[in-house]
Every structure is written in structure tokens, then in C-alpha cells.
Tab-separated table of C-alpha atoms in Angstrom:
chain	number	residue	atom	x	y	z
I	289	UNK	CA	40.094	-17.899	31.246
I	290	UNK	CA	36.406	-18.991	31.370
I	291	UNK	CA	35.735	-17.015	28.637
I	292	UNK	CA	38.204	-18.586	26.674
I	293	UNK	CA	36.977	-21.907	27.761
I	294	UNK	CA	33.704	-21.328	26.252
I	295	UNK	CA	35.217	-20.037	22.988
I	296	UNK	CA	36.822	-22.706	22.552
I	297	UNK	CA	33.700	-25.269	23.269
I	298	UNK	CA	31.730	-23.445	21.032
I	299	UNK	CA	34.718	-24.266	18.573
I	300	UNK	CA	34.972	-27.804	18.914
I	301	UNK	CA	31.020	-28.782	18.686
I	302	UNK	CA	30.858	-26.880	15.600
I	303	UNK	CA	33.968	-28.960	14.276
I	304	UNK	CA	32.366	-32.350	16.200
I	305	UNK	CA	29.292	-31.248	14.148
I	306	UNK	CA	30.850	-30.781	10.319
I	307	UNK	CA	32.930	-34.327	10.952
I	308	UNK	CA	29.419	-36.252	11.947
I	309	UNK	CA	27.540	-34.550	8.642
I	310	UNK	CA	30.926	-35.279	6.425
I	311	UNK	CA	30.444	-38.855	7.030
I	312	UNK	CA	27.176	-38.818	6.721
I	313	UNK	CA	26.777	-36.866	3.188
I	314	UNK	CA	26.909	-40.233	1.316
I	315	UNK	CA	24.099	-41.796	2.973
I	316	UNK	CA	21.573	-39.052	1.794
I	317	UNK	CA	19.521	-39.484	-0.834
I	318	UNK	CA	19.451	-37.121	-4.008
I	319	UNK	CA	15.924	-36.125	-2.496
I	320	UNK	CA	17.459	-34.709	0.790
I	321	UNK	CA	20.317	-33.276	-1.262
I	322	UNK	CA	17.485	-31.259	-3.351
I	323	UNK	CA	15.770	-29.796	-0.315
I	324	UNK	CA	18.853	-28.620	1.194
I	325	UNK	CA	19.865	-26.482	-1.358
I	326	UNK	CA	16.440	-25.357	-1.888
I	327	UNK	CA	16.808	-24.645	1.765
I	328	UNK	CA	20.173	-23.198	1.159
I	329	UNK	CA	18.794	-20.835	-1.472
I	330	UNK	CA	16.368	-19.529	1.036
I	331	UNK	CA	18.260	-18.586	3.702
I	332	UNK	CA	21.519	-17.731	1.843
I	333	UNK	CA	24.513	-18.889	1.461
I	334	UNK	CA	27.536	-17.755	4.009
I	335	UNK	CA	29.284	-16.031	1.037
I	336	UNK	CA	28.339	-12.707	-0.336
I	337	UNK	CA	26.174	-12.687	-3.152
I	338	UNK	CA	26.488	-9.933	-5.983
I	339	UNK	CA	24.323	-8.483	-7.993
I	340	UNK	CA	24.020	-6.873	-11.289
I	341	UNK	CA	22.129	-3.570	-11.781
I	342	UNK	CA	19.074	-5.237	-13.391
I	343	UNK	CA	18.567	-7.784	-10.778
I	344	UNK	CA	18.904	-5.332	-7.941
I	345	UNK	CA	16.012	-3.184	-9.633
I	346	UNK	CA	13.913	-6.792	-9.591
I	347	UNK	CA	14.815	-7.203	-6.103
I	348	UNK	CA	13.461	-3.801	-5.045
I	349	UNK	CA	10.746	-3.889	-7.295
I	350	UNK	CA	7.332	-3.466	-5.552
I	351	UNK	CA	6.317	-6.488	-7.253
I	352	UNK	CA	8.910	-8.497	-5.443
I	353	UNK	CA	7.342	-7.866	-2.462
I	354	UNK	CA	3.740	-9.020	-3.341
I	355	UNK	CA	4.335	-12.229	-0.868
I	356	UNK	CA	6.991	-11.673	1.754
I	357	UNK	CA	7.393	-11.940	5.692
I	358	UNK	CA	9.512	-8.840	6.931
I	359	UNK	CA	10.882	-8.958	10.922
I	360	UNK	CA	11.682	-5.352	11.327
I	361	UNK	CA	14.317	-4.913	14.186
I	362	UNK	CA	14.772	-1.723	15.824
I	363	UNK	CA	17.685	-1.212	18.496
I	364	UNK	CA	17.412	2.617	19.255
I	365	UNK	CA	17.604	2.260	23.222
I	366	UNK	CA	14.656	4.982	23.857
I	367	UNK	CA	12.083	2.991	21.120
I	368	UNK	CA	13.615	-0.752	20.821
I	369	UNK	CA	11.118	-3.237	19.666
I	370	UNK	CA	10.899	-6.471	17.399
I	371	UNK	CA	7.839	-5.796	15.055
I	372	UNK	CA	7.034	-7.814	11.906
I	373	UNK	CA	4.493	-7.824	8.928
I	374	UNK	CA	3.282	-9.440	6.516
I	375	UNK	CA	2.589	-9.199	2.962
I	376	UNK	CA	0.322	-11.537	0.805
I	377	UNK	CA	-0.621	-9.303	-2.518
I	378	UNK	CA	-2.952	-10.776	-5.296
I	379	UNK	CA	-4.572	-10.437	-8.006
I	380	UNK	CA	-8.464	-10.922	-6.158
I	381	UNK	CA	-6.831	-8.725	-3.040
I	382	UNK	CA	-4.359	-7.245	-0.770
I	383	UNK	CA	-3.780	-8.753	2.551
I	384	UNK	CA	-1.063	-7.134	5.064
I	385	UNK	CA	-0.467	-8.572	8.790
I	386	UNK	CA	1.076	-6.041	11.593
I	387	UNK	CA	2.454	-7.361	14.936
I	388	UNK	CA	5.274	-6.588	17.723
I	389	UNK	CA	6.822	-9.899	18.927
I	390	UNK	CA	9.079	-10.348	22.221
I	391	UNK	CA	11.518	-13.295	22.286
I	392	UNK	CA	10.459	-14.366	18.717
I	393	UNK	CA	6.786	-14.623	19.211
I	394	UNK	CA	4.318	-12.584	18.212
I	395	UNK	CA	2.155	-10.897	20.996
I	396	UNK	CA	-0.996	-12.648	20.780
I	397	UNK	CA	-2.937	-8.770	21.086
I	398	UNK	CA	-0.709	-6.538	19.004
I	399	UNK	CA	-1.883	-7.378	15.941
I	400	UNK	CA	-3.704	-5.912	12.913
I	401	UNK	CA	-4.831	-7.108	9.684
I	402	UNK	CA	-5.709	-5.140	6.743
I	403	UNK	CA	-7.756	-7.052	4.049
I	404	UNK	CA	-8.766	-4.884	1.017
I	405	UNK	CA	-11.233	-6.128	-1.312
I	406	UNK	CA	-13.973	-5.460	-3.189
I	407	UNK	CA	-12.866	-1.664	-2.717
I	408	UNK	CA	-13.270	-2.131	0.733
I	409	UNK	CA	-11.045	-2.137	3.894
I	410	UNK	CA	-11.598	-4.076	6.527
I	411	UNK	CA	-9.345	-4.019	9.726
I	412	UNK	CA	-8.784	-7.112	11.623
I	413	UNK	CA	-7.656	-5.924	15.388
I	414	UNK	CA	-7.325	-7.879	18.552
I	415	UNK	CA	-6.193	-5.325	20.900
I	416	UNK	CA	-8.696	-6.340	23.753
I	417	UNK	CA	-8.009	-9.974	23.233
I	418	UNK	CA	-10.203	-11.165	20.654
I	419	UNK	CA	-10.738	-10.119	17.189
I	420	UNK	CA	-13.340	-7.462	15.939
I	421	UNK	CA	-13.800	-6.382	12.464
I	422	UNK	CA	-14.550	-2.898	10.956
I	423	UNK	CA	-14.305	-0.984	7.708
I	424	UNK	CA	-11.793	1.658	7.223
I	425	UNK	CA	-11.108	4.991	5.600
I	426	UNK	CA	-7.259	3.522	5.833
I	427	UNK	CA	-5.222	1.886	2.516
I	428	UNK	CA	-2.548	-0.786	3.755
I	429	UNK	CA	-0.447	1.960	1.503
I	430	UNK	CA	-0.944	3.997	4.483
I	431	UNK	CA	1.263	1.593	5.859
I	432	UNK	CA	3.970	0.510	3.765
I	433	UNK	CA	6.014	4.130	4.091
I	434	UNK	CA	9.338	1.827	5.504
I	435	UNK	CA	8.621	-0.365	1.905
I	436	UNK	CA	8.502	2.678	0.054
I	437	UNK	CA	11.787	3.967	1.786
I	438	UNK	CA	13.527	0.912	0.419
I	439	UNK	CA	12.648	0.349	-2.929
I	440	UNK	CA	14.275	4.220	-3.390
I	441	UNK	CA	17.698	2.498	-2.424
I	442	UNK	CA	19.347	2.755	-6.086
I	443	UNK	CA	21.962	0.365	-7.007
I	444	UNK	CA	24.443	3.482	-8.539
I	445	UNK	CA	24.451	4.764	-5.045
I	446	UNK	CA	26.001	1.494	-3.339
I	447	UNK	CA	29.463	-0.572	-3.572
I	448	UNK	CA	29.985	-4.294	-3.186
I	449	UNK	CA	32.161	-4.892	0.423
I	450	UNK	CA	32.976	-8.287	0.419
I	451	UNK	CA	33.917	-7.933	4.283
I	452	UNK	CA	30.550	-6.432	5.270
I	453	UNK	CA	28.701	-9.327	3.213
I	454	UNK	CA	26.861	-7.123	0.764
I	455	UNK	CA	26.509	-3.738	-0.476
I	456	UNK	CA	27.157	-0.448	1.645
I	457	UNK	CA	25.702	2.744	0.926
I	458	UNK	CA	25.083	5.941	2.895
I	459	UNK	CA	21.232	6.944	3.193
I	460	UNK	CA	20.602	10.618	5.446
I	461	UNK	CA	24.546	10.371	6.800
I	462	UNK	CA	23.318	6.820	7.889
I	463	UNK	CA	25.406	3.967	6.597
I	464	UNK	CA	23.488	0.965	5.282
I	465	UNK	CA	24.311	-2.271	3.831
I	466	UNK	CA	22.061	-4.567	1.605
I	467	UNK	CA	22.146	-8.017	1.469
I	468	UNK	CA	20.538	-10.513	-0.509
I	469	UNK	CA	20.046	-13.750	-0.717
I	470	UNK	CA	21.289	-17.484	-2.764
I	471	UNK	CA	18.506	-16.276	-5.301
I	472	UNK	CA	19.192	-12.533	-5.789
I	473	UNK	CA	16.025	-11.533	-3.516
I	474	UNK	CA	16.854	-8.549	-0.722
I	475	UNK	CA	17.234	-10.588	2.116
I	476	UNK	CA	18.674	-8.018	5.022
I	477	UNK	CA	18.979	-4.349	5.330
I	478	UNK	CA	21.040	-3.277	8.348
I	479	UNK	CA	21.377	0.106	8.961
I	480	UNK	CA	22.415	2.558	12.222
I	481	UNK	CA	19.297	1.673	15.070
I	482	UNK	CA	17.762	-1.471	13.532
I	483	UNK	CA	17.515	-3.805	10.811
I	484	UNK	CA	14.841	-5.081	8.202
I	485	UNK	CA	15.217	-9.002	7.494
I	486	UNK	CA	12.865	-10.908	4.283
I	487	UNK	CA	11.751	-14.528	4.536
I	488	UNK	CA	9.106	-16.813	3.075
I	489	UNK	CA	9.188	-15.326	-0.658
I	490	UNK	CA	6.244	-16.715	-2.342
I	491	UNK	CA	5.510	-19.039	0.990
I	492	UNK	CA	3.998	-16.066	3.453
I	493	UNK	CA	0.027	-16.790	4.610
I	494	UNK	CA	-2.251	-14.649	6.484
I	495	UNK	CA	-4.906	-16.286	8.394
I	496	UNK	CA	-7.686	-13.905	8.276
I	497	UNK	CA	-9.698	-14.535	11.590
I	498	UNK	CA	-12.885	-15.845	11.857
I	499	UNK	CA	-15.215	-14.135	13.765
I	500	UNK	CA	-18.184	-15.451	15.364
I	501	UNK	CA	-21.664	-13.931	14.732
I	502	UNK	CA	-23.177	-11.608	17.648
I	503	UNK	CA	-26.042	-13.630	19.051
I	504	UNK	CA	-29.318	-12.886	20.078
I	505	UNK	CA	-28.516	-12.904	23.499
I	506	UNK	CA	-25.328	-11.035	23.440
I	507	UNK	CA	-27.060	-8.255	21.581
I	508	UNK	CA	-30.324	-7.957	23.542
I	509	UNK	CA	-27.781	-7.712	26.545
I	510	UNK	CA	-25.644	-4.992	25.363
I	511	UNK	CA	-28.355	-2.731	23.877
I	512	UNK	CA	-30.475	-3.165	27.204
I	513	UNK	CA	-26.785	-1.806	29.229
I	514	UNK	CA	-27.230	1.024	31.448
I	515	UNK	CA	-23.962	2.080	32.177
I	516	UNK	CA	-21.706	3.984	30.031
I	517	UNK	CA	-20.313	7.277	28.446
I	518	UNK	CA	-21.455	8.066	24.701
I	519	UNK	CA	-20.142	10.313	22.538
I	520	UNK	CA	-22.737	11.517	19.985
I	521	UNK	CA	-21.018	12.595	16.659
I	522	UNK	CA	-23.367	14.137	14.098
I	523	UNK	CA	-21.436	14.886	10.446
I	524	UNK	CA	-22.785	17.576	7.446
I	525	UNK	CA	-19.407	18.783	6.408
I	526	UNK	CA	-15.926	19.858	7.621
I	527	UNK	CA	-17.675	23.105	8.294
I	528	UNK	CA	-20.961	22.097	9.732
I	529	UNK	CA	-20.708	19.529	12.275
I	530	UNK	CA	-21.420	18.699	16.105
I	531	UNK	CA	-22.051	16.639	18.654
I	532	UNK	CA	-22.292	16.198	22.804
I	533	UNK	CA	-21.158	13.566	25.345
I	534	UNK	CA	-23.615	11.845	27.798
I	535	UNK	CA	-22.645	9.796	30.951
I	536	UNK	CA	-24.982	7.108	32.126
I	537	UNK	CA	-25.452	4.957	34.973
I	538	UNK	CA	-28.284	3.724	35.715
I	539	UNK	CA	-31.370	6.065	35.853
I	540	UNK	CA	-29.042	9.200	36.039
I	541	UNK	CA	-27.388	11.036	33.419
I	542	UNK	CA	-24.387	13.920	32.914
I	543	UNK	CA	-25.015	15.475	29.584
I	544	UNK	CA	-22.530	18.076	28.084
I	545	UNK	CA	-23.509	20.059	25.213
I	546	UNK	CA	-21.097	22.776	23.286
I	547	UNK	CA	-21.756	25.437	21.457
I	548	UNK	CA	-20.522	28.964	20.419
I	549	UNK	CA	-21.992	32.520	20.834
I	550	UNK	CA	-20.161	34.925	18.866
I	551	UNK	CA	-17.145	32.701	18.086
I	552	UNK	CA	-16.681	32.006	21.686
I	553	UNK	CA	-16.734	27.780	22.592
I	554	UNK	CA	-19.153	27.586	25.183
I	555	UNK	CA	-20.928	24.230	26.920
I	556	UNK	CA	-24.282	23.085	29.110
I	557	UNK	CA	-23.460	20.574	31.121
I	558	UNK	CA	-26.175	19.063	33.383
I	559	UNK	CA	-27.290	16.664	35.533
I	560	UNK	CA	-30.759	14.313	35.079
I	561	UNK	CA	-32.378	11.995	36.206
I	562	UNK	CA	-34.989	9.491	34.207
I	563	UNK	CA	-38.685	8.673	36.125
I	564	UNK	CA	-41.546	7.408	35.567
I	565	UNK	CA	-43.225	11.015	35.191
I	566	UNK	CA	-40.476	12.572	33.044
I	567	UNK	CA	-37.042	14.077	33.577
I	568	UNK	CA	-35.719	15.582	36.867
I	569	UNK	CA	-32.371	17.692	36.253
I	570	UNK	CA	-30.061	18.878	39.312
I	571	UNK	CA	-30.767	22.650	39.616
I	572	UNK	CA	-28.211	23.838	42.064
I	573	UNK	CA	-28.840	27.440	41.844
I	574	UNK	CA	-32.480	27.410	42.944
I	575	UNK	CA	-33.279	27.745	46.497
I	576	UNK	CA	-34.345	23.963	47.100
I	577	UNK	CA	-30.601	23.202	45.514
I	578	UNK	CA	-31.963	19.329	44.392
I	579	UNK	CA	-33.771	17.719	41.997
I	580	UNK	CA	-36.427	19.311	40.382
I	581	UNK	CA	-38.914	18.750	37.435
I	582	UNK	CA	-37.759	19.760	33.916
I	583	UNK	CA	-41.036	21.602	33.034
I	584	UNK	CA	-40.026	23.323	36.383
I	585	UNK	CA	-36.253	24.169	35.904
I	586	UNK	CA	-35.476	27.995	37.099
I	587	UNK	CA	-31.901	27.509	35.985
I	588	UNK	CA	-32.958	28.469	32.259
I	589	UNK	CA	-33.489	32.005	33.465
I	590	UNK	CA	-30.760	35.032	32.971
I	591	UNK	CA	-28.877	32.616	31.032
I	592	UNK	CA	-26.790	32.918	28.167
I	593	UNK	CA	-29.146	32.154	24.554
I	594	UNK	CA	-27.069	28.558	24.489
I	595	UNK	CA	-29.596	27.114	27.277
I	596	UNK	CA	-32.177	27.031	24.981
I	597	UNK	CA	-30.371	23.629	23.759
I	598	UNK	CA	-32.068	21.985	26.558
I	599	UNK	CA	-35.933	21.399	25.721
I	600	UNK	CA	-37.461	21.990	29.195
I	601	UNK	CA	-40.887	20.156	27.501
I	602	UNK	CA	-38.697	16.859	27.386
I	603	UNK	CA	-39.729	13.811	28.963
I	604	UNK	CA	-37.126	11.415	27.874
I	605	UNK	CA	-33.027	11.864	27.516
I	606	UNK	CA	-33.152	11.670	23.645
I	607	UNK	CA	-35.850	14.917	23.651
I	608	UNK	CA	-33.837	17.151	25.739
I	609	UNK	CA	-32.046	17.570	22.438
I	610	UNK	CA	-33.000	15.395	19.206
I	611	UNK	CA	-30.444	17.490	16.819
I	612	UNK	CA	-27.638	15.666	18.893
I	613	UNK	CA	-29.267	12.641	20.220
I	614	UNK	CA	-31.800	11.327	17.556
I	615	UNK	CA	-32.891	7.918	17.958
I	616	UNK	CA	-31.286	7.412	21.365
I	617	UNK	CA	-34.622	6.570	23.076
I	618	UNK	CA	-34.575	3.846	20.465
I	619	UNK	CA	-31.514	2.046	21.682
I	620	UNK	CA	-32.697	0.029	24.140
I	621	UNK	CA	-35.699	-1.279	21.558
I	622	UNK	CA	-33.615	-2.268	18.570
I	623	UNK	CA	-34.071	-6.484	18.117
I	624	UNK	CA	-31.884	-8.951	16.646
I	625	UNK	CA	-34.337	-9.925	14.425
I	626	UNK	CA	-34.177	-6.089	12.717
I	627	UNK	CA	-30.442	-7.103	11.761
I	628	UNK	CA	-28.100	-8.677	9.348
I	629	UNK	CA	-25.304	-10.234	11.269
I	630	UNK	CA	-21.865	-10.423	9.759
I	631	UNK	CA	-19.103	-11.328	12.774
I	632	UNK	CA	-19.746	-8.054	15.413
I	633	UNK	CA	-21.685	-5.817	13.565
I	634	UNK	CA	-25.376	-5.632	12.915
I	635	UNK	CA	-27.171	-3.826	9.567
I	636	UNK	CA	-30.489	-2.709	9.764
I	637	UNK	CA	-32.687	-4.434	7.863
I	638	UNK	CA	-35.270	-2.854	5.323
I	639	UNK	CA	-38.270	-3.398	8.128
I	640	UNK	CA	-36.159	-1.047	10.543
I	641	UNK	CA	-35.334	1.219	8.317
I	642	UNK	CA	-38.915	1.320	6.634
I	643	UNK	CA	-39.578	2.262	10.275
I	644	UNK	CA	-37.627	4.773	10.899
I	645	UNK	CA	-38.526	6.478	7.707
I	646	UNK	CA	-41.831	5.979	8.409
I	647	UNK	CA	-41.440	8.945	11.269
I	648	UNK	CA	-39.487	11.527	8.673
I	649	UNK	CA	-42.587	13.920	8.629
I	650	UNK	CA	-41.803	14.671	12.151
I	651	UNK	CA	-37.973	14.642	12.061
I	652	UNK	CA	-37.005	15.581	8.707
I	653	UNK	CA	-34.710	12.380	8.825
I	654	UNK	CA	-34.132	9.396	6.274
I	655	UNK	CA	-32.141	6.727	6.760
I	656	UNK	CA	-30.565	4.704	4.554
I	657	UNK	CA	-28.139	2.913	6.671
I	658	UNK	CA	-28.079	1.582	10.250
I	659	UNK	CA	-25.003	-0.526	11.904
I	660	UNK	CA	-24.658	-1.772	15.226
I	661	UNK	CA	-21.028	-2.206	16.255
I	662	UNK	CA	-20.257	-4.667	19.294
I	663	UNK	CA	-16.767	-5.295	21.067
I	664	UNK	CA	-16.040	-7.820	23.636
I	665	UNK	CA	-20.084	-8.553	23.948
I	666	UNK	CA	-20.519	-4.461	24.649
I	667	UNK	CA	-21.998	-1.831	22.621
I	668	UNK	CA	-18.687	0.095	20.630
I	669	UNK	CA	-20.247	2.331	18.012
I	670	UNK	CA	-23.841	2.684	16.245
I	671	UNK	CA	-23.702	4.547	12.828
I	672	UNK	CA	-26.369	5.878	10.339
I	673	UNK	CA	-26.364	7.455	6.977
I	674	UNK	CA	-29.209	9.687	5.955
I	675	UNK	CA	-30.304	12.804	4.825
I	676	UNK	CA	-31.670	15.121	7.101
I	677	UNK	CA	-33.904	17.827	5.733
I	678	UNK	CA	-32.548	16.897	2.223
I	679	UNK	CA	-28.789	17.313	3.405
I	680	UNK	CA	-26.632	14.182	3.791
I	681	UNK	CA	-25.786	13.691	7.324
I	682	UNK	CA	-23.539	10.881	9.319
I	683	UNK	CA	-24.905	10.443	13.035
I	684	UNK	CA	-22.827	8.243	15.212
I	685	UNK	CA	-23.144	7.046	18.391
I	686	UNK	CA	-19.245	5.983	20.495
I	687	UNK	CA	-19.280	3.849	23.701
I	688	UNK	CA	-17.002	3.534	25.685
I	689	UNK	CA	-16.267	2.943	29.578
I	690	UNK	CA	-19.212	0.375	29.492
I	691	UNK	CA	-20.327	-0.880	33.081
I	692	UNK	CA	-17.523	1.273	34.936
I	693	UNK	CA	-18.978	4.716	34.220
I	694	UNK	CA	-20.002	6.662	37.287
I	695	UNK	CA	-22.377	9.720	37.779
I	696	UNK	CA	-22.900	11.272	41.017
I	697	UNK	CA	-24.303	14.835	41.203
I	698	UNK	CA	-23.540	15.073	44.468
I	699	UNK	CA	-20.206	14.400	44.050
């Protein structure tokens, strides 16, 4: 009965609703009348609208979606979400916007924006809560495989049902219907586990963020941190190419360096610790079982040939092994005045890089490019191009775990 009872509310405020706009209708001006039906051509009317075969190959033409909002609904119990994008396509640039929403807002740090231009990339994230910019490797075509999906759907292959309020076809044993809107456009696709819904034709914006520059202060912070894991990532080729992982905190280090002997994946991994005098490391097979001095290490001894990646004559962390940690004693040095600063990343200016070059005698390396990446005020990633010994070479540096990092040899 209650049930009923609210059926049958819900009935009588739409009616109380038509009579008060009835008598009202005459009152409007011809202006109001216009943006109704503008608004009514929009959304759709309640009927069914038909089309012919031409204007369903405009409506799923790819140029039809060069300025569209798309809420993508997906009801699968094991994967349901509400995600949305958006598309704003011209002539100067592509633009695309990627979020998940929850009760019809977006979640302020789901989202990504894509802005190619220029022949670059550049992603727009906000997954830690505030935005950071980088260039990617990554087309916004890499994204639009759902919007290639649809624009196969052929008109021969569907059939008008007035009762399902557009036209059903069946795509992988999956029924679908299409329906489109007062002005021919493809306004819903509802389909077996979710939907696809169109809005804002020729009206979608994308507000690319604005982010504020690094600052002096922010950078000399985050270049002077002591606490963190690195991942050094040196680049020749597919074929040629290596790198290590080093743990810091504080004066000590864990360092872990792979290799191979005959095909077989081997690593060092070792403890050290940074004084005045030079570098300790933690030799727990000699018979003090402690810190020692490098120049002093007995652990190098009736080893396999892969030790010899340690240089016992080091004296700081980035000369233990300068094939997979050039530059790092540099880190901490780098100024903001050396940079170009463009939101959170730094470019090495032609002083630093003179610099730099200035030592290739000794280390067979030129640079030609230096960036400093920083997110959420903390070092993320610093990159260089250059050749080393006349072969191009990418060398990058990955933070991560900044200030939580933890390394205890004793442990």
C-alpha cells in the first residue's frame, strides 16, 4: 500500500506541475520560448528520433566528436564505476580530460589531462592532490580505444525500435541500442554492463591547470633531502641498458647493483656509510663483523668477478660506481639559479651544462640536456640526455619514498 501511495504522489506533482506551466506558457516571452527549445534540442526530446543512413555516419564520425563531454557508466558488479572525459579537439591542439566521479562529482584526485601540442604531450595529473606536469611518450589516441569501438557501430547492422527509444543492434552477442538526440547527434549508447551518455556538443571546456613555478626555496630544500630510495636508470638501447637502486637515510646507504655472469642475473648489495674520511661499508664476513674502511674491505676476496663493480678506491657514494651513478655527488650542489623553471620542472641552463661538459675528458660524458622533476615540493625524477663515449645515452635518476625511507644494517 505505501508503495502505491508514493506512486501515486509522484503522479499527481508531475500533473500539479504540467497544469502550473500550461497556464503559464502565455506569459513567456518569444526569448524564453527560443532557449527552451534550444534546450530541448540538447537534451532530446521524449520521442524517438530516427535517422537516415547519412546522418548516422555524421553522428559517428570522428569529427563529431572533436568537442564533446562523455559520462561513461559502467554497472558490471565486480568493476562498477562512473568515469567521464572530455574532449576539446582543434585546429592549434588536442585537449582530452579523464576522471572517475561518485554521486555526480568528479573526484577532485582522479584526474588526468592530456594536452598535445606543438608535437608534444604533456600530462596534467593530480593523483597526490595537486597538479604536476610532465611530457609523455603517450598519444590521447592511446586513449580513445572505447571512441574507436563506437564509431565501428554501422547503421546496416541496427533497426529502429520505437519501444526501446532508438536503434538496437547486437555487438559480440551483446545487445545495444543507440540513441540520439533532437539534433541527430549520438546522444546514449546502452549496452549489457554500462552505458556511454554525450553532452555539451560544441560547449565542452578543459581548464588546463596552472601550475605554480618551483621556488628557490622549495628546490634548495628538496635537492639538499637526505632520505630516500633512488632508482638509477641508465638507457643505450633495448639491448644495452642498466641501472641499480640506492636507499638513503641520512649518512647511511643500501646500494644494490645487478649484473650477469654467464647469462646468470646476479646482484651486490651492500651496506655504507658516508664520513668525513671516506666510505665505511658493513663487512659482515670479516672477523670484526662491523664497519670497516672501503680501501680496507676483505669482503672483495674469493668473490665472484661481479664485485669488482664496487671501486674499493671510492671516497664518495657516486664513485663506488660512476657507470650507474654519474653525477650523483652533484645532487646536492645543483642551484636554482642553474635552471629554467616552467611549473615543477627545472632545465639546465647552458652555464650547467657548459659545466658539466667541461669534465668530459675524464668521463667520456656530454650532456645536452638536464631536467629536474619535483612533486609535492620533493625530488620525483632527474633526467639527462648525452652521449657517452660518442654513444647516445639516457641517465635517469627516480625518487621515491622521500623522508620515510629507512636503512638499518643491523637490522
Amino acid at each position: 500500500m505505501k508503495k502505491f501511495i508514493c506512486i501515486l504522489m509522484g503522479v499527481i506533482l508531475i500533473l500539479s506541475a504540467a497544469m502550473f506551466f500550461g497556464c503559464e506558457e502565455d506569459k513567456k516571452t518569444g526569448q524564453e520560448q527560443e532557449q527552451e527549445q534550444e534546450q530541448e534540442q540538447e537534451q532530446g526530446t521524449d520521442k524517438a528520433v530516427t535517422v537516415t543512413k547519412q546522418e548516422w555516419e555524421k553522428a559517428f564520425s570522428l569529427s563529431s566528436f572533436s568537442n564533446v563531454t562523455v559520462k561513461i557508466v559502467i554497472t558490471d558488479s565486480d568493476i562498477a564505476s562512473e568515469q567521464g572525459a572530455k574532449l576539446d579537439f582543434t585546429n592549434s591542439g588536442r585537449t582530452m580530460q579523464m576522471y572517475t566521479m561518485a554521486g555526480g562529482q568528479i573526484v577532485g584526485t582522479s584526474q588526468r589531462i592530456l594536452v598535445e601540442k606543438d608535437g608534444k604531450t604533456i600530462a596534467y595529473s593530480n593523483a597526490s592532490g595537486s597538479w604536476v606536469a610532465e611530457e609523455t611518450q603517450s598519444s590521447i589516441d592511446n586513449y580513445l580505444y572505447w571512441l574507436n569501438t563506437i564509431i565501428s557501430l554501422k547503421f546496416e547492422d541496427a533497426a529502429f525500435d520505437g519501444t526501446a527509444g532508438g536503434y538496437r543492434m547486437t555487438v559480440q552477442e551483446s545487445e545495444v541500442t543507440v540513441i540520439f538526440d533532437g539534433q541527430k547527434r549520438l546522444s546514449k549508447i546502452e549496452a549489457e554492463g554500462g552505458s556511454y551518455e554525450f553532452t555539451d556538443y560544441g560547449r565542452t571546456e578543459i581548464e588546463i591547470p596552472v601550475i605554480p613555478d618551483v621556488t628557490a626555496e622549495i628546490f634548495a630544500a628538496a635537492v639538499a633531502a637526505d632520505n630516500y630510495t633512488m632508482t638509477s636508470h641508465i638507457f643505450y638501447s633495448q639491448e644495452y641498458q642498466f641501472g641499480a637502486t640506492l636507499e638513503r637515510s641520512g649518512d647511511l646507504y643500501y646500494i644494490v647493483i645487478p649484473f650477469k655472469v654467464n647469462g646468470e642475473q646476479m646482484q651486490i648489495a651492500q651496506y655504507f656509510k658516508q664520513e668525513n674520511n671516506g666510505l665505511r661499508i658493513y663487512d659482515t664476513g670479516s672477523e670484526q663483523a662491523g664497519w670497516v674502511p672501503l680501501t680496507e674491505w676483505s669482503g672483495i676476496e674469493n668473490k665472484p668477478d661481479g664485485w669488482g663493480y664496487i671501486k674499493t678506491g671510492a671516497t664518495t657514494i657516486g664513485q663506488i660506481n660512476d657507470d650507474r651513478f654519474p653525477f650523483y655527488d652533484m645532487i646536492e650542489a645543483l642551484e636554482y639559479g642553474q635552471f629554467s623553471v616552467e611549473g615543477n620542472t627545472l632545465t639546465a641552463g647552458a652555464a650547467l651544462l657548459g659545466y658539466l661538459n667541461g669534465m668530459s675528458e675524464e668521463t667520456g660524458i656530454v650532456v645536452s640536456s638536464l631536467t629536474v622533476e619535483l612533486r609535492g615540493n620533493e625530488l620525483y625524477e632527474i633526467c639527462a640526455v648525452a652521449t657517452y663515449e660518442g654513444n647516445a645515452v639516457t641517465m635517469t635518476y627516480s625518487f621515491e619514498q622521500v623522508g620515510t625511507t629507512s636503512v638499518n644494517p643491523q637490522g
